[in-house]
Structure formats: structure tokens, C-alpha cells
Amino acid sequence: MRWGSLASVLAAILFSTHVSADPLQKSEDIVKFFTGPGSLGASRGICVGTEEECKSKADKAGAPTQKTGLDMMINFALDSAQLDQTARSELDEFAKALEDNRLSRFSFVVEGHTDATGSDLYNQDLSQRRAQSVAAFLTANGVQPARLEAVGLGKSHPRVANPYDPINRRVEMRIKTE
């Protein structure tokens, strides 16, 4: 019985910070994510059909859009803004990606999130600390501070429907569009 309890506690510790974490993303994959096929501008062509048919075809074709957000699943333990070793490894790859010339013109918003445990005010502060923790790590690994903006969003944007799910305790990186 004691071994079963120990195994349960160990499993809870191991899965508390990286529940359903995706495999480590390599820097080249990150660069490709943000620089993938973009819009080449409006296309010109001839459409044979009624005005409605041509408009429908144009709407379906839609120009590819640039991706603005990458959820690297940088997760945190309950009530923590500390980066664990898995998060540090993932962020090392993100920092390498930001050194690539193809991403040199981009700035990023580092968005911190929490689950619904705690008050709104506390969660806002915790999410800000999480975002700042990630931004500080990236800065310490060579990313220019001017390229990063840390923002705490509290519990307002859960990743999954259950507001208490540990997967909601995370940081996401987005291209700064302003």
C-alpha cells in the first residue's frame, strides 16, 4: 500500500508541470512555424462563372495568413513561476530560433496564464510573474529585451474547458503585431 501511495505522489509531481506536453520543438521548427507560407498579396486572375460563384471560389481559396502564436506548452506547477528543466530546454530552442535572421524583424509578446485556482488579483499577478520569468530566461540567453513584452492574462484565456486543469498554467509566445 505504501508503494502505491508513493507512486501516486511521484506521478502527480511529474505530471503537475507538463501535462500532455508536446515533444520538444527544435529551433528550426519554430522558425518555420513563424516564417512559413505567408501572403503574397492579392492575386489576379479570371474567374468563369456568376459573380456569386467567383466570390465563393475566392473566399474558399483565401490567402495564407502568417501565424502569430506558438503555444510551446511552457507549463508551471501550482502557484509557481519557476521554470523547470523541461521548460528551460524548450526555451533554449526558442532563444536559438530568435537568433535566426528570418525572425530578426519580429518582436514577441510573452503571455502568462493561470488556472482558476485563486483570486482574480492573485492570478493576474502570478500570470505576470510567469511571463516575466520566461522573458528573463530568454533575455539571459541572448534575446534582446526590446523584442519581448511580458503580459499577464490571469485565468481569462483557459486552454481547455476545465478552468482548474493544470494545462491552463502556461506561457504562450505570440508575434507582436502592433
PDB file of C-alpha atoms in Angstrom:
ATOM      1  CA  MET A   1       0.000   0.000   0.000  1.00  0.00           C
ATOM      2  CA  ARG A   2       2.831   2.378   0.839  1.00  0.00           C
ATOM      3  CA  TRP A   3       4.466   1.843  -2.587  1.00  0.00           C
ATOM      4  CA  GLY A   4       1.154   2.590  -4.318  1.00  0.00           C
ATOM      5  CA  SER A   5       0.850   5.891  -2.470  1.00  0.00           C
ATOM      6  CA  LEU A   6       4.463   6.763  -3.256  1.00  0.00           C
ATOM      7  CA  ALA A   7       3.898   6.001  -6.946  1.00  0.00           C
ATOM      8  CA  SER A   8       0.780   8.206  -6.970  1.00  0.00           C
ATOM      9  CA  VAL A   9       2.630  11.108  -5.385  1.00  0.00           C
ATOM     10  CA  LEU A  10       5.551  10.718  -7.797  1.00  0.00           C
ATOM     11  CA  ALA A  11       3.195  10.631 -10.788  1.00  0.00           C
ATOM     12  CA  ALA A  12       1.419  13.778  -9.549  1.00  0.00           C
ATOM     13  CA  ILE A  13       4.741  15.594  -9.223  1.00  0.00           C
ATOM     14  CA  LEU A  14       5.953  14.513 -12.656  1.00  0.00           C
ATOM     15  CA  PHE A  15       2.758  15.449 -14.433  1.00  0.00           C
ATOM     16  CA  SER A  16       1.962  18.629 -12.498  1.00  0.00           C
ATOM     17  CA  THR A  17       4.108  20.877 -14.681  1.00  0.00           C
ATOM     18  CA  HIS A  18       3.984  19.340 -18.145  1.00  0.00           C
ATOM     19  CA  VAL A  19       0.649  17.669 -18.525  1.00  0.00           C
ATOM     20  CA  SER A  20       0.230  16.482 -22.117  1.00  0.00           C
ATOM     21  CA  ALA A  21       3.342  18.384 -23.157  1.00  0.00           C
ATOM     22  CA  ASP A  22       4.238  18.188 -26.803  1.00  0.00           C
ATOM     23  CA  PRO A  23       7.671  16.875 -27.710  1.00  0.00           C
ATOM     24  CA  LEU A  24      10.486  19.404 -27.619  1.00  0.00           C
ATOM     25  CA  GLN A  25      10.274  21.731 -30.615  1.00  0.00           C
ATOM     26  CA  LYS A  26      13.580  22.367 -32.344  1.00  0.00           C
ATOM     27  CA  SER A  27      14.652  25.909 -33.212  1.00  0.00           C
ATOM     28  CA  GLU A  28      14.333  25.268 -36.961  1.00  0.00           C
ATOM     29  CA  ASP A  29      10.735  24.091 -36.474  1.00  0.00           C
ATOM     30  CA  ILE A  30       9.974  27.273 -34.548  1.00  0.00           C
ATOM     31  CA  VAL A  31      11.489  29.447 -37.278  1.00  0.00           C
ATOM     32  CA  LYS A  32       9.483  27.576 -39.922  1.00  0.00           C
ATOM     33  CA  PHE A  33       6.299  27.989 -37.852  1.00  0.00           C
ATOM     34  CA  PHE A  34       6.594  31.787 -37.832  1.00  0.00           C
ATOM     35  CA  THR A  35       8.062  32.228 -41.326  1.00  0.00           C
ATOM     36  CA  GLY A  36       6.008  29.573 -43.102  1.00  0.00           C
ATOM     37  CA  PRO A  37       3.975  30.356 -46.186  1.00  0.00           C
ATOM     38  CA  GLY A  38       2.791  33.915 -45.931  1.00  0.00           C
ATOM     39  CA  SER A  39       0.547  36.001 -48.059  1.00  0.00           C
ATOM     40  CA  LEU A  40       1.985  37.027 -51.383  1.00  0.00           C
ATOM     41  CA  GLY A  41      -0.628  39.740 -51.694  1.00  0.00           C
ATOM     42  CA  ALA A  42      -3.780  39.828 -53.743  1.00  0.00           C
ATOM     43  CA  SER A  43      -3.793  37.564 -56.732  1.00  0.00           C
ATOM     44  CA  ARG A  44      -5.144  38.420 -60.123  1.00  0.00           C
ATOM     45  CA  GLY A  45      -6.956  36.007 -62.328  1.00  0.00           C
ATOM     46  CA  ILE A  46     -10.002  35.279 -64.345  1.00  0.00           C
ATOM     47  CA  CYS A  47     -12.990  33.504 -62.928  1.00  0.00           C
ATOM     48  CA  VAL A  48     -15.550  31.966 -65.223  1.00  0.00           C
ATOM     49  CA  GLY A  49     -18.974  31.833 -63.617  1.00  0.00           C
ATOM     50  CA  THR A  50     -21.528  34.029 -61.935  1.00  0.00           C
ATOM     51  CA  GLU A  51     -20.461  36.777 -59.560  1.00  0.00           C
ATOM     52  CA  GLU A  52     -21.586  34.647 -56.586  1.00  0.00           C
ATOM     53  CA  GLU A  53     -19.623  31.595 -57.841  1.00  0.00           C
ATOM     54  CA  CYS A  54     -16.467  33.654 -58.320  1.00  0.00           C
ATOM     55  CA  LYS A  55     -16.810  35.277 -54.892  1.00  0.00           C
ATOM     56  CA  SER A  56     -17.347  31.868 -53.318  1.00  0.00           C
ATOM     57  CA  LYS A  57     -14.213  30.486 -55.019  1.00  0.00           C
ATOM     58  CA  ALA A  58     -12.183  33.476 -53.878  1.00  0.00           C
ATOM     59  CA  ASP A  59     -13.432  33.097 -50.289  1.00  0.00           C
ATOM     60  CA  LYS A  60     -12.544  29.388 -50.234  1.00  0.00           C
ATOM     61  CA  ALA A  61      -9.099  29.950 -51.704  1.00  0.00           C
ATOM     62  CA  GLY A  62      -8.223  32.595 -49.093  1.00  0.00           C
ATOM     63  CA  ALA A  63      -4.679  33.872 -48.927  1.00  0.00           C
ATOM     64  CA  PRO A  64      -2.483  32.060 -46.421  1.00  0.00           C
ATOM     65  CA  THR A  65      -2.017  34.067 -43.272  1.00  0.00           C
ATOM     66  CA  GLN A  66       1.048  34.462 -41.121  1.00  0.00           C
ATOM     67  CA  LYS A  67       0.840  32.551 -37.865  1.00  0.00           C
ATOM     68  CA  THR A  68       1.065  34.835 -34.865  1.00  0.00           C
ATOM     69  CA  GLY A  69       1.032  32.482 -31.880  1.00  0.00           C
ATOM     70  CA  LEU A  70       3.006  29.470 -30.791  1.00  0.00           C
ATOM     71  CA  ASP A  71       1.960  27.546 -27.722  1.00  0.00           C
ATOM     72  CA  MET A  72       5.163  25.837 -26.653  1.00  0.00           C
ATOM     73  CA  MET A  73       3.401  24.457 -23.595  1.00  0.00           C
ATOM     74  CA  ILE A  74       5.691  26.103 -21.087  1.00  0.00           C
ATOM     75  CA  ASN A  75       3.731  24.894 -18.072  1.00  0.00           C
ATOM     76  CA  PHE A  76       4.108  25.640 -14.379  1.00  0.00           C
ATOM     77  CA  ALA A  77       3.399  23.917 -11.097  1.00  0.00           C
ATOM     78  CA  LEU A  78       0.509  25.193  -8.994  1.00  0.00           C
ATOM     79  CA  ASP A  79       1.230  28.635  -7.533  1.00  0.00           C
ATOM     80  CA  SER A  80       4.659  28.831  -9.195  1.00  0.00           C
ATOM     81  CA  ALA A  81       6.511  30.971 -11.704  1.00  0.00           C
ATOM     82  CA  GLN A  82       9.630  28.761 -11.562  1.00  0.00           C
ATOM     83  CA  LEU A  83      10.868  27.215 -14.816  1.00  0.00           C
ATOM     84  CA  ASP A  84      11.569  23.501 -14.599  1.00  0.00           C
ATOM     85  CA  GLN A  85      14.219  21.709 -16.670  1.00  0.00           C
ATOM     86  CA  THR A  86      11.781  20.794 -19.469  1.00  0.00           C
ATOM     87  CA  ALA A  87      10.679  24.425 -19.793  1.00  0.00           C
ATOM     88  CA  ARG A  88      14.307  25.571 -19.840  1.00  0.00           C
ATOM     89  CA  SER A  89      15.115  23.116 -22.645  1.00  0.00           C
ATOM     90  CA  GLU A  90      12.157  24.304 -24.696  1.00  0.00           C
ATOM     91  CA  LEU A  91      13.038  27.940 -24.106  1.00  0.00           C
ATOM     92  CA  ASP A  92      16.662  27.280 -25.114  1.00  0.00           C
ATOM     93  CA  GLU A  93      15.317  26.205 -28.516  1.00  0.00           C
ATOM     94  CA  PHE A  94      13.078  29.287 -28.701  1.00  0.00           C
ATOM     95  CA  ALA A  95      16.046  31.548 -27.914  1.00  0.00           C
ATOM     96  CA  LYS A  96      18.066  29.827 -30.678  1.00  0.00           C
ATOM     97  CA  ALA A  97      15.183  30.378 -33.084  1.00  0.00           C
ATOM     98  CA  LEU A  98      15.072  34.086 -32.273  1.00  0.00           C
ATOM     99  CA  GLU A  99      18.760  34.361 -33.224  1.00  0.00           C
ATOM    100  CA  ASP A 100      17.861  33.259 -36.763  1.00  0.00           C
ATOM    101  CA  ASN A 101      17.914  36.089 -39.325  1.00  0.00           C
ATOM    102  CA  ARG A 102      14.482  35.037 -40.601  1.00  0.00           C
ATOM    103  CA  LEU A 103      12.943  36.065 -37.258  1.00  0.00           C
ATOM    104  CA  SER A 104      15.102  39.127 -36.633  1.00  0.00           C
ATOM    105  CA  ARG A 105      12.340  41.566 -37.614  1.00  0.00           C
ATOM    106  CA  PHE A 106       9.810  40.097 -35.170  1.00  0.00           C
ATOM    107  CA  SER A 107       9.090  41.108 -31.602  1.00  0.00           C
ATOM    108  CA  PHE A 108       7.132  38.801 -29.325  1.00  0.00           C
ATOM    109  CA  VAL A 109       4.516  39.026 -26.609  1.00  0.00           C
ATOM    110  CA  VAL A 110       5.107  36.512 -23.829  1.00  0.00           C
ATOM    111  CA  GLU A 111       1.629  35.755 -22.442  1.00  0.00           C
ATOM    112  CA  GLY A 112       1.346  34.290 -18.945  1.00  0.00           C
ATOM    113  CA  HIS A 113      -1.754  32.330 -17.914  1.00  0.00           C
ATOM    114  CA  THR A 114      -3.107  30.639 -14.786  1.00  0.00           C
ATOM    115  CA  ASP A 115      -5.785  28.133 -13.946  1.00  0.00           C
ATOM    116  CA  ALA A 116      -8.826  29.282 -11.944  1.00  0.00           C
ATOM    117  CA  THR A 117      -7.326  28.475  -8.531  1.00  0.00           C
ATOM    118  CA  GLY A 118      -7.032  31.702  -6.533  1.00  0.00           C
ATOM    119  CA  SER A 119      -8.488  35.189  -6.721  1.00  0.00           C
ATOM    120  CA  ASP A 120      -8.549  37.264  -9.889  1.00  0.00           C
ATOM    121  CA  LEU A 121      -5.996  39.712  -8.467  1.00  0.00           C
ATOM    122  CA  TYR A 122      -3.637  36.938  -7.354  1.00  0.00           C
ATOM    123  CA  ASN A 123      -3.913  35.116 -10.699  1.00  0.00           C
ATOM    124  CA  GLN A 124      -3.220  38.331 -12.598  1.00  0.00           C
ATOM    125  CA  ASP A 125      -0.036  38.837 -10.583  1.00  0.00           C
ATOM    126  CA  LEU A 126       1.013  35.172 -10.916  1.00  0.00           C
ATOM    127  CA  SER A 127       0.471  35.178 -14.685  1.00  0.00           C
ATOM    128  CA  GLN A 128       2.585  38.342 -14.975  1.00  0.00           C
ATOM    129  CA  ARG A 129       5.367  36.717 -12.926  1.00  0.00           C
ATOM    130  CA  ARG A 130       5.237  33.657 -15.203  1.00  0.00           C
ATOM    131  CA  ALA A 131       5.544  35.800 -18.317  1.00  0.00           C
ATOM    132  CA  GLN A 132       8.401  37.768 -16.757  1.00  0.00           C
ATOM    133  CA  SER A 133      10.155  34.550 -15.756  1.00  0.00           C
ATOM    134  CA  VAL A 134      10.116  33.343 -19.365  1.00  0.00           C
ATOM    135  CA  ALA A 135      11.147  36.748 -20.736  1.00  0.00           C
ATOM    136  CA  ALA A 136      14.039  36.939 -18.224  1.00  0.00           C
ATOM    137  CA  PHE A 137      15.226  33.468 -19.245  1.00  0.00           C
ATOM    138  CA  LEU A 138      15.139  34.391 -22.932  1.00  0.00           C
ATOM    139  CA  THR A 139      16.955  37.670 -22.264  1.00  0.00           C
ATOM    140  CA  ALA A 140      19.625  35.820 -20.276  1.00  0.00           C
ATOM    141  CA  ASN A 141      20.045  33.575 -23.328  1.00  0.00           C
ATOM    142  CA  GLY A 142      20.766  36.405 -25.762  1.00  0.00           C
ATOM    143  CA  VAL A 143      17.349  37.676 -26.851  1.00  0.00           C
ATOM    144  CA  GLN A 144      17.224  41.484 -26.893  1.00  0.00           C
ATOM    145  CA  PRO A 145      14.820  42.718 -24.177  1.00  0.00           C
ATOM    146  CA  ALA A 146      13.248  45.165 -26.653  1.00  0.00           C
ATOM    147  CA  ARG A 147      11.964  42.183 -28.667  1.00  0.00           C
ATOM    148  CA  LEU A 148       9.943  40.808 -25.729  1.00  0.00           C
ATOM    149  CA  GLU A 149       6.881  42.102 -23.920  1.00  0.00           C
ATOM    150  CA  ALA A 150       5.723  40.132 -20.877  1.00  0.00           C
ATOM    151  CA  VAL A 151       1.964  40.246 -20.300  1.00  0.00           C
ATOM    152  CA  GLY A 152      -0.093  38.505 -17.629  1.00  0.00           C
ATOM    153  CA  LEU A 153      -3.590  37.427 -18.634  1.00  0.00           C
ATOM    154  CA  GLY A 154      -4.603  35.669 -15.418  1.00  0.00           C
ATOM    155  CA  LYS A 155      -7.249  32.994 -15.813  1.00  0.00           C
ATOM    156  CA  SER A 156      -9.115  34.842 -18.595  1.00  0.00           C
ATOM    157  CA  HIS A 157      -7.979  32.636 -21.510  1.00  0.00           C
ATOM    158  CA  PRO A 158      -8.029  28.972 -20.465  1.00  0.00           C
ATOM    159  CA  ARG A 159      -6.561  26.479 -22.927  1.00  0.00           C
ATOM    160  CA  VAL A 160      -9.087  23.775 -22.004  1.00  0.00           C
ATOM    161  CA  ALA A 161     -12.698  23.934 -20.806  1.00  0.00           C
ATOM    162  CA  ASN A 162     -11.969  22.834 -17.229  1.00  0.00           C
ATOM    163  CA  PRO A 163     -10.722  26.096 -15.654  1.00  0.00           C
ATOM    164  CA  TYR A 164      -8.817  24.175 -12.944  1.00  0.00           C
ATOM    165  CA  ASP A 165      -6.915  21.919 -15.354  1.00  0.00           C
ATOM    166  CA  PRO A 166      -3.121  22.236 -14.854  1.00  0.00           C
ATOM    167  CA  ILE A 167      -2.661  22.657 -18.618  1.00  0.00           C
ATOM    168  CA  ASN A 168      -4.077  26.194 -18.222  1.00  0.00           C
ATOM    169  CA  ARG A 169      -0.982  27.170 -16.161  1.00  0.00           C
ATOM    170  CA  ARG A 170       1.212  28.126 -19.091  1.00  0.00           C
ATOM    171  CA  VAL A 171       3.041  30.741 -21.141  1.00  0.00           C
ATOM    172  CA  GLU A 172       2.490  31.256 -24.865  1.00  0.00           C
ATOM    173  CA  MET A 173       4.594  33.264 -27.314  1.00  0.00           C
ATOM    174  CA  ARG A 174       2.950  35.461 -29.956  1.00  0.00           C
ATOM    175  CA  ILE A 175       4.348  37.740 -32.628  1.00  0.00           C
ATOM    176  CA  LYS A 176       3.774  41.321 -31.554  1.00  0.00           C
ATOM    177  CA  THR A 177       1.503  42.778 -34.220  1.00  0.00           C
ATOM    178  CA  GLU A 178       1.383  46.404 -33.055  1.00  0.00           C
TER     179      GLU A 178
END
